Amino acid sequence: AVERTLSIIKPDAVAKNVIGQIYARFEAAGLKIVAARMTHLSRLEAENFYAVHRQRPFFNDLVEFMISGPVMIQVLEGENAIAKNRELMGATDPQKADKGTIRADFAESIDANAVHGSDAPETAAVEIACFFPSLNIYSR
Ligand code: CMP
């Protein structure tokens, strides 16, 4: 089915100047960028976005990292967009990510891991709504 997923290019990858290289991978895989916005997240925005991880030991480091610089946020649309984007990203820990994936090629550590992608249709809907009102998604 045609799905939408939320993608974030994290501060490490923005600082490395590889937004275009990552976008090219989305496009080559048939994912269409239907909304996009660069922003520097506030602490509250980062905490709300990652609210499901609030009890995890890595929560504070994750929030600190996500507010350490600007991020590029986009909605990707396409057949099986959620799984396709996760394949392109590779494993959360770049050391474990398959060769040729975004995290293997651009990420340094499990915190500075270059990209985020929604993990399921329900979370994708919540995450997209976090950043894009539906009138700012340009599907056609
Ligand atoms: P992301 O897909 O953005 O979702 C939560 C983030 O927490 C994850 O990528 C990692 O960057 C970060 N993180 C740090 N430590 C861990 C961990 N042990 N397990 C999962 N995610 C972690």
mmCIF file of N, CA and C and ligand atoms in Angstrom:
data_model
loop_
_atom_site.group_PDB
_atom_site.id
_atom_site.type_symbol
_atom_site.label_atom_id
_atom_site.label_comp_id
_atom_site.label_asym_id
_atom_site.label_seq_id
_atom_site.Cartn_x
_atom_site.Cartn_y
_atom_site.Cartn_z
ATOM 1 N N ALA A 1 0.838 -1.204 0.000
ATOM 2 C CA ALA A 1 0.000 0.000 0.000
ATOM 3 C C ALA A 1 0.871 1.251 0.000
ATOM 4 N N VAL A 2 0.318 2.330 -0.528
ATOM 5 C CA VAL A 2 1.033 3.611 -0.470
ATOM 6 C C VAL A 2 0.954 4.123 0.963
ATOM 7 N N GLU A 3 2.121 4.403 1.527
ATOM 8 C CA GLU A 3 2.199 4.878 2.913
ATOM 9 C C GLU A 3 2.963 6.197 2.956
ATOM 10 N N ARG A 4 2.850 6.841 4.134
ATOM 11 C CA ARG A 4 3.696 7.990 4.428
ATOM 12 C C ARG A 4 4.496 7.676 5.680
ATOM 13 N N THR A 5 5.704 8.203 5.735
ATOM 14 C CA THR A 5 6.533 8.011 6.925
ATOM 15 C C THR A 5 7.240 9.314 7.255
ATOM 16 N N LEU A 6 7.536 9.513 8.539
ATOM 17 C CA LEU A 6 8.280 10.706 8.923
ATOM 18 C C LEU A 6 9.765 10.386 8.980
ATOM 19 N N SER A 7 10.548 11.226 8.330
ATOM 20 C CA SER A 7 12.003 11.082 8.305
ATOM 21 C C SER A 7 12.633 12.335 8.888
ATOM 22 N N ILE A 8 13.651 12.152 9.715
ATOM 23 C CA ILE A 8 14.426 13.299 10.205
ATOM 24 C C ILE A 8 15.898 13.067 9.879
ATOM 25 N N ILE A 9 16.501 14.033 9.218
ATOM 26 C CA ILE A 9 17.956 14.041 9.066
ATOM 27 C C ILE A 9 18.485 14.784 10.284
ATOM 28 N N LYS A 10 19.224 14.060 11.121
ATOM 29 C CA LYS A 10 19.601 14.545 12.450
ATOM 30 C C LYS A 10 20.763 15.552 12.375
ATOM 31 N N PRO A 11 21.034 16.239 13.521
ATOM 32 C CA PRO A 11 22.063 17.290 13.504
ATOM 33 C C PRO A 11 23.427 16.842 12.978
ATOM 34 N N ASP A 12 23.820 15.604 13.231
ATOM 35 C CA ASP A 12 25.142 15.146 12.760
ATOM 36 C C ASP A 12 25.215 15.140 11.237
ATOM 37 N N ALA A 13 24.159 14.642 10.591
ATOM 38 C CA ALA A 13 24.166 14.535 9.120
ATOM 39 C C ALA A 13 23.969 15.905 8.466
ATOM 40 N N VAL A 14 23.172 16.775 9.107
ATOM 41 C CA VAL A 14 23.034 18.148 8.587
ATOM 42 C C VAL A 14 24.401 18.839 8.653
ATOM 43 N N ALA A 15 25.109 18.682 9.783
ATOM 44 C CA ALA A 15 26.428 19.307 9.942
ATOM 45 C C ALA A 15 27.438 18.771 8.930
ATOM 46 N N LYS A 16 27.274 17.505 8.558
ATOM 47 C CA LYS A 16 28.181 16.892 7.561
ATOM 48 C C LYS A 16 27.872 17.309 6.134
ATOM 49 N N ASN A 17 26.774 18.069 5.952
ATOM 50 C CA ASN A 17 26.402 18.554 4.616
ATOM 51 C C ASN A 17 26.033 17.417 3.658
ATOM 52 N N VAL A 18 25.253 16.437 4.158
ATOM 53 C CA VAL A 18 24.866 15.303 3.310
ATOM 54 C C VAL A 18 23.342 15.198 3.134
ATOM 55 N N ILE A 19 22.628 16.317 3.329
ATOM 56 C CA ILE A 19 21.175 16.286 3.119
ATOM 57 C C ILE A 19 20.874 15.811 1.694
ATOM 58 N N GLY A 20 21.570 16.381 0.719
ATOM 59 C CA GLY A 20 21.309 16.037 -0.683
ATOM 60 C C GLY A 20 21.604 14.576 -0.989
ATOM 61 N N GLN A 21 22.686 14.074 -0.438
ATOM 62 C CA GLN A 21 23.020 12.653 -0.672
ATOM 63 C C GLN A 21 21.954 11.738 -0.087
ATOM 64 N N ILE A 22 21.418 12.116 1.066
ATOM 65 C CA ILE A 22 20.378 11.292 1.688
ATOM 66 C C ILE A 22 19.074 11.420 0.891
ATOM 67 N N TYR A 23 18.735 12.629 0.457
ATOM 68 C CA TYR A 23 17.535 12.808 -0.378
ATOM 69 C C TYR A 23 17.642 11.974 -1.660
ATOM 70 N N ALA A 24 18.835 11.940 -2.244
ATOM 71 C CA ALA A 24 19.012 11.164 -3.491
ATOM 72 C C ALA A 24 18.712 9.688 -3.256
ATOM 73 N N ARG A 25 19.047 9.189 -2.080
ATOM 74 C CA ARG A 25 18.755 7.778 -1.776
ATOM 75 C C ARG A 25 17.251 7.548 -1.653
ATOM 76 N N PHE A 26 16.552 8.498 -1.015
ATOM 77 C CA PHE A 26 15.092 8.373 -0.917
ATOM 78 C C PHE A 26 14.498 8.316 -2.325
ATOM 79 N N GLU A 27 14.916 9.248 -3.151
ATOM 80 C CA GLU A 27 14.349 9.356 -4.497
ATOM 81 C C GLU A 27 14.682 8.133 -5.336
ATOM 82 N N ALA A 28 15.917 7.649 -5.247
ATOM 83 C CA ALA A 28 16.315 6.472 -6.036
ATOM 84 C C ALA A 28 15.513 5.240 -5.628
ATOM 85 N N ALA A 29 15.049 5.212 -4.365
ATOM 86 C CA ALA A 29 14.260 4.076 -3.886
ATOM 87 C C ALA A 29 12.764 4.250 -4.188
ATOM 88 N N GLY A 30 12.421 5.324 -4.868
ATOM 89 C CA GLY A 30 11.019 5.534 -5.241
ATOM 90 C C GLY A 30 10.199 6.243 -4.181
ATOM 91 N N LEU A 31 10.874 6.798 -3.171
ATOM 92 C CA LEU A 31 10.149 7.558 -2.144
ATOM 93 C C LEU A 31 10.105 9.019 -2.557
ATOM 94 N N LYS A 32 8.900 9.586 -2.445
ATOM 95 C CA LYS A 32 8.698 10.963 -2.854
ATOM 96 C C LYS A 32 8.671 11.861 -1.619
ATOM 97 N N ILE A 33 9.392 12.993 -1.669
ATOM 98 C CA ILE A 33 9.370 13.953 -0.573
ATOM 99 C C ILE A 33 8.138 14.841 -0.779
ATOM 100 N N VAL A 34 7.139 14.688 0.095
ATOM 101 C CA VAL A 34 5.874 15.424 -0.082
ATOM 102 C C VAL A 34 5.702 16.563 0.925
ATOM 103 N N ALA A 35 6.675 16.702 1.839
ATOM 104 C CA ALA A 35 6.721 17.830 2.773
ATOM 105 C C ALA A 35 8.134 17.866 3.325
ATOM 106 N N ALA A 36 8.643 19.073 3.625
ATOM 107 C CA ALA A 36 9.995 19.174 4.172
ATOM 108 C C ALA A 36 10.162 20.509 4.879
ATOM 109 N N ARG A 37 10.976 20.493 5.916
ATOM 110 C CA ARG A 37 11.160 21.706 6.723
ATOM 111 C C ARG A 37 12.453 21.587 7.523
ATOM 112 N N MET A 38 13.293 22.628 7.476
ATOM 113 C CA MET A 38 14.469 22.651 8.344
ATOM 114 C C MET A 38 14.116 23.432 9.593
ATOM 115 N N THR A 39 14.547 22.917 10.737
ATOM 116 C CA THR A 39 14.252 23.597 11.993
ATOM 117 C C THR A 39 15.296 23.231 13.036
ATOM 118 N N HIS A 40 15.413 24.081 14.042
ATOM 119 C CA HIS A 40 16.240 23.737 15.199
ATOM 120 C C HIS A 40 15.245 23.438 16.323
ATOM 121 N N LEU A 41 15.111 22.172 16.687
ATOM 122 C CA LEU A 41 14.092 21.771 17.657
ATOM 123 C C LEU A 41 14.354 22.398 19.023
ATOM 124 N N SER A 42 13.279 22.780 19.695
ATOM 125 C CA SER A 42 13.387 23.201 21.097
ATOM 126 C C SER A 42 13.448 21.930 21.950
ATOM 127 N N ARG A 43 13.869 22.094 23.190
ATOM 128 C CA ARG A 43 13.910 20.942 24.103
ATOM 129 C C ARG A 43 12.520 20.311 24.228
ATOM 130 N N LEU A 44 11.502 21.155 24.351
ATOM 131 C CA LEU A 44 10.146 20.640 24.505
ATOM 132 C C LEU A 44 9.696 19.849 23.271
ATOM 133 N N GLU A 45 9.991 20.371 22.090
ATOM 134 C CA GLU A 45 9.629 19.646 20.857
ATOM 135 C C GLU A 45 10.318 18.285 20.793
ATOM 136 N N ALA A 46 11.612 18.261 21.151
ATOM 137 C CA ALA A 46 12.360 16.992 21.095
ATOM 138 C C ALA A 46 11.819 16.017 22.140
ATOM 139 N N GLU A 47 11.528 16.523 23.328
ATOM 140 C CA GLU A 47 10.982 15.654 24.386
ATOM 141 C C GLU A 47 9.620 15.101 23.990
ATOM 142 N N ASN A 48 8.790 15.939 23.378
ATOM 143 C CA ASN A 48 7.463 15.470 22.954
ATOM 144 C C ASN A 48 7.580 14.455 21.828
ATOM 145 N N PHE A 49 8.457 14.738 20.867
ATOM 146 C CA PHE A 49 8.615 13.830 19.739
ATOM 147 C C PHE A 49 9.049 12.445 20.211
ATOM 148 N N TYR A 50 9.981 12.403 21.170
ATOM 149 C CA TYR A 50 10.525 11.123 21.652
ATOM 150 C C TYR A 50 9.862 10.678 22.965
ATOM 151 N N ALA A 51 8.637 11.157 23.213
ATOM 152 C CA ALA A 51 7.950 10.859 24.481
ATOM 153 C C ALA A 51 7.897 9.361 24.802
ATOM 154 N N VAL A 52 7.780 8.509 23.771
ATOM 155 C CA VAL A 52 7.722 7.050 24.040
ATOM 156 C C VAL A 52 9.012 6.529 24.681
ATOM 157 N N HIS A 53 10.111 7.288 24.556
ATOM 158 C CA HIS A 53 11.392 6.846 25.115
ATOM 159 C C HIS A 53 11.706 7.494 26.463
ATOM 160 N N ARG A 54 10.722 8.268 27.008
ATOM 161 C CA ARG A 54 10.983 9.070 28.211
ATOM 162 C C ARG A 54 11.605 8.265 29.365
ATOM 163 N N GLN A 55 11.203 7.014 29.528
ATOM 164 C CA GLN A 55 11.705 6.209 30.651
ATOM 165 C C GLN A 55 13.030 5.508 30.341
ATOM 166 N N ARG A 56 13.503 5.624 29.093
ATOM 167 C CA ARG A 56 14.721 4.900 28.726
ATOM 168 C C ARG A 56 15.957 5.633 29.218
ATOM 169 N N PRO A 57 17.017 4.873 29.562
ATOM 170 C CA PRO A 57 18.232 5.505 30.097
ATOM 171 C C PRO A 57 18.886 6.486 29.121
ATOM 172 N N PHE A 58 18.635 6.302 27.825
ATOM 173 C CA PHE A 58 19.295 7.167 26.839
ATOM 174 C C PHE A 58 18.485 8.414 26.502
ATOM 175 N N PHE A 59 17.330 8.613 27.156
ATOM 176 C CA PHE A 59 16.429 9.705 26.789
ATOM 177 C C PHE A 59 17.099 11.090 26.838
ATOM 178 N N ASN A 60 17.792 11.390 27.951
ATOM 179 C CA ASN A 60 18.381 12.731 28.079
ATOM 180 C C ASN A 60 19.452 13.000 27.033
ATOM 181 N N ASP A 61 20.316 12.010 26.803
ATOM 182 C CA ASP A 61 21.355 12.165 25.773
ATOM 183 C C ASP A 61 20.727 12.330 24.398
ATOM 184 N N LEU A 62 19.656 11.584 24.150
ATOM 185 C CA LEU A 62 18.962 11.656 22.863
ATOM 186 C C LEU A 62 18.410 13.069 22.636
ATOM 187 N N VAL A 63 17.751 13.608 23.657
ATOM 188 C CA VAL A 63 17.185 14.956 23.537
ATOM 189 C C VAL A 63 18.300 15.990 23.360
ATOM 190 N N GLU A 64 19.353 15.901 24.166
ATOM 191 C CA GLU A 64 20.481 16.840 24.036
ATOM 192 C C GLU A 64 21.037 16.821 22.622
ATOM 193 N N PHE A 65 21.196 15.618 22.093
ATOM 194 C CA PHE A 65 21.752 15.505 20.742
ATOM 195 C C PHE A 65 20.816 16.112 19.699
ATOM 196 N N MET A 66 19.527 15.835 19.834
ATOM 197 C CA MET A 66 18.570 16.298 18.819
ATOM 198 C C MET A 66 18.394 17.813 18.807
ATOM 199 N N ILE A 67 18.784 18.476 19.920
ATOM 200 C CA ILE A 67 18.689 19.944 19.946
ATOM 201 C C ILE A 67 20.065 20.601 19.780
ATOM 202 N N SER A 68 21.060 19.792 19.418
ATOM 203 C CA SER A 68 22.432 20.325 19.310
ATOM 204 C C SER A 68 22.669 21.111 18.023
ATOM 205 N N GLY A 69 21.736 21.031 17.076
ATOM 206 C CA GLY A 69 21.873 21.754 15.811
ATOM 207 C C GLY A 69 20.603 21.577 15.001
ATOM 208 N N PRO A 70 20.545 22.225 13.829
ATOM 209 C CA PRO A 70 19.337 22.098 13.016
ATOM 210 C C PRO A 70 19.145 20.679 12.477
ATOM 211 N N VAL A 71 17.881 20.364 12.212
ATOM 212 C CA VAL A 71 17.526 19.074 11.610
ATOM 213 C C VAL A 71 16.705 19.345 10.349
ATOM 214 N N MET A 72 16.644 18.375 9.474
ATOM 215 C CA MET A 72 15.806 18.464 8.276
ATOM 216 C C MET A 72 14.731 17.392 8.414
ATOM 217 N N ILE A 73 13.477 17.844 8.412
ATOM 218 C CA ILE A 73 12.358 16.917 8.649
ATOM 219 C C ILE A 73 11.550 16.776 7.371
ATOM 220 N N GLN A 74 11.219 15.530 6.973
ATOM 221 C CA GLN A 74 10.435 15.351 5.768
ATOM 222 C C GLN A 74 9.426 14.213 5.905
ATOM 223 N N VAL A 75 8.382 14.328 5.092
ATOM 224 C CA VAL A 75 7.422 13.239 4.935
ATOM 225 C C VAL A 75 7.762 12.550 3.623
ATOM 226 N N LEU A 76 7.962 11.233 3.689
ATOM 227 C CA LEU A 76 8.237 10.433 2.495
ATOM 228 C C LEU A 76 6.987 9.634 2.174
ATOM 229 N N GLU A 77 6.650 9.577 0.900
ATOM 230 C CA GLU A 77 5.452 8.849 0.473
ATOM 231 C C GLU A 77 5.825 7.846 -0.606
ATOM 232 N N GLY A 78 5.210 6.674 -0.538
ATOM 233 C CA GLY A 78 5.441 5.667 -1.573
ATOM 234 C C GLY A 78 4.955 4.305 -1.123
ATOM 235 N N GLU A 79 5.040 3.374 -2.046
ATOM 236 C CA GLU A 79 4.672 1.989 -1.763
ATOM 237 C C GLU A 79 5.551 1.502 -0.597
ATOM 238 N N ASN A 80 4.940 1.004 0.456
ATOM 239 C CA ASN A 80 5.704 0.474 1.607
ATOM 240 C C ASN A 80 6.736 1.450 2.155
ATOM 241 N N ALA A 81 6.369 2.726 2.210
ATOM 242 C CA ALA A 81 7.345 3.766 2.565
ATOM 243 C C ALA A 81 8.018 3.522 3.926
ATOM 244 N N ILE A 82 7.270 2.999 4.896
ATOM 245 C CA ILE A 82 7.822 2.846 6.247
ATOM 246 C C ILE A 82 8.964 1.824 6.248
ATOM 247 N N ALA A 83 8.692 0.634 5.690
ATOM 248 C CA ALA A 83 9.714 -0.420 5.649
ATOM 249 C C ALA A 83 10.853 -0.041 4.710
ATOM 250 N N LYS A 84 10.494 0.580 3.591
ATOM 251 C CA LYS A 84 11.516 0.967 2.611
ATOM 252 C C LYS A 84 12.507 1.949 3.230
ATOM 253 N N ASN A 85 11.979 2.949 3.954
ATOM 254 C CA ASN A 85 12.862 3.922 4.596
ATOM 255 C C ASN A 85 13.728 3.247 5.657
ATOM 256 N N ARG A 86 13.162 2.296 6.394
ATOM 257 C CA ARG A 86 13.947 1.608 7.424
ATOM 258 C C ARG A 86 15.066 0.773 6.803
ATOM 259 N N GLU A 87 14.773 0.187 5.635
ATOM 260 C CA GLU A 87 15.829 -0.536 4.906
ATOM 261 C C GLU A 87 16.947 0.405 4.469
ATOM 262 N N LEU A 88 16.549 1.562 3.938
ATOM 263 C CA LEU A 88 17.558 2.531 3.491
ATOM 264 C C LEU A 88 18.418 3.011 4.660
ATOM 265 N N MET A 89 17.784 3.189 5.851
ATOM 266 C CA MET A 89 18.509 3.707 7.020
ATOM 267 C C MET A 89 19.498 2.696 7.567
ATOM 268 N N GLY A 90 19.122 1.420 7.637
ATOM 269 C CA GLY A 90 19.940 0.404 8.292
ATOM 270 C C GLY A 90 19.682 0.385 9.788
ATOM 271 N N ALA A 91 20.366 -0.499 10.504
ATOM 272 C CA ALA A 91 20.135 -0.688 11.941
ATOM 273 C C ALA A 91 20.417 0.597 12.721
ATOM 274 N N THR A 92 19.693 0.743 13.862
ATOM 275 C CA THR A 92 19.828 1.922 14.734
ATOM 276 C C THR A 92 21.288 2.178 15.107
ATOM 277 N N ASP A 93 21.989 1.098 15.448
ATOM 278 C CA ASP A 93 23.417 1.201 15.770
ATOM 279 C C ASP A 93 24.222 1.092 14.475
ATOM 280 N N PRO A 94 24.882 2.176 14.079
ATOM 281 C CA PRO A 94 25.598 2.159 12.790
ATOM 282 C C PRO A 94 26.629 1.025 12.667
ATOM 283 N N GLN A 95 27.193 0.583 13.810
ATOM 284 C CA GLN A 95 28.141 -0.558 13.776
ATOM 285 C C GLN A 95 27.456 -1.814 13.260
ATOM 286 N N LYS A 96 26.132 -1.893 13.455
ATOM 287 C CA LYS A 96 25.384 -3.098 13.059
ATOM 288 C C LYS A 96 24.641 -2.899 11.747
ATOM 289 N N ALA A 97 24.731 -1.707 11.185
ATOM 290 C CA ALA A 97 23.973 -1.405 9.964
ATOM 291 C C ALA A 97 24.625 -2.060 8.744
ATOM 292 N N ASP A 98 23.800 -2.613 7.859
ATOM 293 C CA ASP A 98 24.314 -3.241 6.636
ATOM 294 C C ASP A 98 25.075 -2.232 5.788
ATOM 295 N N LYS A 99 26.058 -2.743 5.092
ATOM 296 C CA LYS A 99 26.844 -1.959 4.144
ATOM 297 C C LYS A 99 25.920 -1.248 3.151
ATOM 298 N N GLY A 100 26.254 -0.019 2.822
ATOM 299 C CA GLY A 100 25.464 0.692 1.819
ATOM 300 C C GLY A 100 24.229 1.378 2.364
ATOM 301 N N THR A 101 23.931 1.209 3.655
ATOM 302 C CA THR A 101 22.789 1.918 4.242
ATOM 303 C C THR A 101 23.237 3.318 4.686
ATOM 304 N N ILE A 102 22.246 4.186 4.912
ATOM 305 C CA ILE A 102 22.539 5.574 5.304
ATOM 306 C C ILE A 102 23.361 5.609 6.594
ATOM 307 N N ARG A 103 22.947 4.798 7.574
ATOM 308 C CA ARG A 103 23.672 4.839 8.855
ATOM 309 C C ARG A 103 25.079 4.256 8.717
ATOM 310 N N ALA A 104 25.248 3.197 7.934
ATOM 311 C CA ALA A 104 26.590 2.644 7.737
ATOM 312 C C ALA A 104 27.494 3.682 7.077
ATOM 313 N N ASP A 105 26.929 4.444 6.148
ATOM 314 C CA ASP A 105 27.755 5.369 5.369
ATOM 315 C C ASP A 105 27.965 6.727 6.042
ATOM 316 N N PHE A 106 27.000 7.184 6.857
ATOM 317 C CA PHE A 106 27.088 8.562 7.365
ATOM 318 C C PHE A 106 27.076 8.694 8.884
ATOM 319 N N ALA A 107 26.788 7.615 9.638
ATOM 320 C CA ALA A 107 26.595 7.763 11.082
ATOM 321 C C ALA A 107 27.817 7.333 11.876
ATOM 322 N N GLU A 108 27.932 7.926 13.080
ATOM 323 C CA GLU A 108 29.101 7.681 13.931
ATOM 324 C C GLU A 108 28.791 6.783 15.115
ATOM 325 N N SER A 109 27.594 6.935 15.689
ATOM 326 C CA SER A 109 27.289 6.250 16.948
ATOM 327 C C SER A 109 25.779 6.049 17.044
ATOM 328 N N ILE A 110 25.355 5.303 18.058
ATOM 329 C CA ILE A 110 23.919 5.034 18.203
ATOM 330 C C ILE A 110 23.144 6.327 18.484
ATOM 331 N N ASP A 111 23.784 7.324 19.075
ATOM 332 C CA ASP A 111 23.109 8.616 19.276
ATOM 333 C C ASP A 111 23.184 9.465 18.011
ATOM 334 N N ALA A 112 24.398 9.663 17.531
ATOM 335 C CA ALA A 112 24.588 10.435 16.297
ATOM 336 C C ALA A 112 24.444 9.466 15.131
ATOM 337 N N ASN A 113 23.193 9.058 14.868
ATOM 338 C CA ASN A 113 22.986 8.006 13.859
ATOM 339 C C ASN A 113 22.294 8.521 12.590
ATOM 340 N N ALA A 114 22.491 9.794 12.302
ATOM 341 C CA ALA A 114 22.176 10.414 10.995
ATOM 342 C C ALA A 114 20.702 10.615 10.658
ATOM 343 N N VAL A 115 19.884 9.597 10.921
ATOM 344 C CA VAL A 115 18.483 9.691 10.492
ATOM 345 C C VAL A 115 17.540 9.024 11.486
ATOM 346 N N HIS A 116 16.302 9.492 11.457
ATOM 347 C CA HIS A 116 15.196 8.823 12.159
ATOM 348 C C HIS A 116 14.158 8.451 11.121
ATOM 349 N N GLY A 117 13.465 7.342 11.332
ATOM 350 C CA GLY A 117 12.323 6.995 10.491
ATOM 351 C C GLY A 117 11.253 6.316 11.320
ATOM 352 N N SER A 118 9.992 6.620 11.030
ATOM 353 C CA SER A 118 8.883 6.002 11.772
ATOM 354 C C SER A 118 8.973 4.480 11.658
ATOM 355 N N ASP A 119 8.497 3.786 12.716
ATOM 356 C CA ASP A 119 8.617 2.324 12.714
ATOM 357 C C ASP A 119 7.323 1.575 12.411
ATOM 358 N N ALA A 120 6.189 2.277 12.331
ATOM 359 C CA ALA A 120 4.903 1.603 12.068
ATOM 360 C C ALA A 120 3.891 2.648 11.599
ATOM 361 N N PRO A 121 2.815 2.212 10.939
ATOM 362 C CA PRO A 121 1.820 3.168 10.442
ATOM 363 C C PRO A 121 1.244 4.077 11.534
ATOM 364 N N GLU A 122 1.011 3.535 12.725
ATOM 365 C CA GLU A 122 0.419 4.335 13.804
ATOM 366 C C GLU A 122 1.396 5.419 14.255
ATOM 367 N N THR A 123 2.664 5.037 14.452
ATOM 368 C CA THR A 123 3.644 6.030 14.881
ATOM 369 C C THR A 123 3.913 7.033 13.765
ATOM 370 N N ALA A 124 3.875 6.576 12.517
ATOM 371 C CA ALA A 124 4.081 7.498 11.390
ATOM 372 C C ALA A 124 3.021 8.591 11.415
ATOM 373 N N ALA A 125 1.771 8.223 11.625
ATOM 374 C CA ALA A 125 0.688 9.213 11.638
ATOM 375 C C ALA A 125 0.895 10.221 12.762
ATOM 376 N N VAL A 126 1.262 9.735 13.948
ATOM 377 C CA VAL A 126 1.480 10.620 15.096
ATOM 378 C C VAL A 126 2.682 11.533 14.840
ATOM 379 N N GLU A 127 3.757 10.960 14.320
ATOM 380 C CA GLU A 127 4.984 11.734 14.104
ATOM 381 C C GLU A 127 4.801 12.784 13.008
ATOM 382 N N ILE A 128 4.090 12.423 11.942
ATOM 383 C CA ILE A 128 3.840 13.389 10.865
ATOM 384 C C ILE A 128 3.022 14.563 11.414
ATOM 385 N N ALA A 129 1.998 14.250 12.203
ATOM 386 C CA ALA A 129 1.135 15.294 12.766
ATOM 387 C C ALA A 129 1.905 16.213 13.712
ATOM 388 N N CYS A 130 2.965 15.697 14.303
ATOM 389 C CA CYS A 130 3.836 16.474 15.182
ATOM 390 C C CYS A 130 4.437 17.683 14.453
ATOM 391 N N PHE A 131 4.739 17.532 13.180
ATOM 392 C CA PHE A 131 5.493 18.558 12.444
ATOM 393 C C PHE A 131 4.786 19.167 11.247
ATOM 394 N N PHE A 132 3.810 18.468 10.683
ATOM 395 C CA PHE A 132 3.177 18.967 9.458
ATOM 396 C C PHE A 132 1.661 18.902 9.539
ATOM 397 N N PRO A 133 1.001 20.074 9.524
ATOM 398 C CA PRO A 133 -0.452 20.073 9.357
ATOM 399 C C PRO A 133 -0.758 19.525 7.956
ATOM 400 N N SER A 134 -1.904 18.845 7.796
ATOM 401 C CA SER A 134 -2.142 18.141 6.520
ATOM 402 C C SER A 134 -2.127 19.069 5.317
ATOM 403 N N LEU A 135 -2.455 20.372 5.528
ATOM 404 C CA LEU A 135 -2.437 21.286 4.366
ATOM 405 C C LEU A 135 -1.020 21.592 3.888
ATOM 406 N N ASN A 136 -0.010 21.221 4.667
ATOM 407 C CA ASN A 136 1.381 21.424 4.222
ATOM 408 C C ASN A 136 2.030 20.138 3.695
ATOM 409 N N ILE A 137 1.201 19.150 3.355
ATOM 410 C CA ILE A 137 1.698 17.928 2.720
ATOM 411 C C ILE A 137 1.190 17.938 1.284
ATOM 412 N N TYR A 138 2.145 17.831 0.338
ATOM 413 C CA TYR A 138 1.826 18.049 -1.081
ATOM 414 C C TYR A 138 1.948 16.742 -1.846
ATOM 415 N N SER A 139 0.891 15.967 -1.760
ATOM 416 C CA SER A 139 0.886 14.614 -2.272
ATOM 417 C C SER A 139 0.701 14.521 -3.779
ATOM 418 N N ARG A 140 0.108 15.515 -4.364
ATOM 419 C CA ARG A 140 -0.141 15.468 -5.821
ATOM 420 C C ARG A 140 -0.057 16.855 -6.410
HETATM 421 P P1 CMP B 1 15.686 6.933 16.494
HETATM 422 O O1 CMP B 1 15.229 6.058 15.377
HETATM 423 O O2 CMP B 1 15.681 8.387 16.243
HETATM 424 O O3 CMP B 1 14.797 6.629 17.795
HETATM 425 C C1 CMP B 1 15.290 6.787 19.107
HETATM 426 C C2 CMP B 1 16.761 7.076 19.139
HETATM 427 O O4 CMP B 1 17.398 6.858 20.390
HETATM 428 C C3 CMP B 1 17.487 6.151 18.193
HETATM 429 O O5 CMP B 1 17.202 6.511 16.871
HETATM 430 C C4 CMP B 1 18.935 6.337 18.655
HETATM 431 O O6 CMP B 1 19.571 7.420 18.009
HETATM 432 C C5 CMP B 1 18.791 6.697 20.140
HETATM 433 N N1 CMP B 1 19.334 5.654 21.016
HETATM 434 C C6 CMP B 1 20.371 5.808 21.859
HETATM 435 N N2 CMP B 1 20.612 4.685 22.529
HETATM 436 C C7 CMP B 1 19.711 3.769 22.105
HETATM 437 C C8 CMP B 1 19.457 2.400 22.420
HETATM 438 N N3 CMP B 1 20.177 1.731 23.328
HETATM 439 N N4 CMP B 1 18.439 1.765 21.773
HETATM 440 C C9 CMP B 1 17.688 2.431 20.863
HETATM 441 N N5 CMP B 1 17.878 3.726 20.535
HETATM 442 C C10 CMP B 1 18.888 4.388 21.138
#
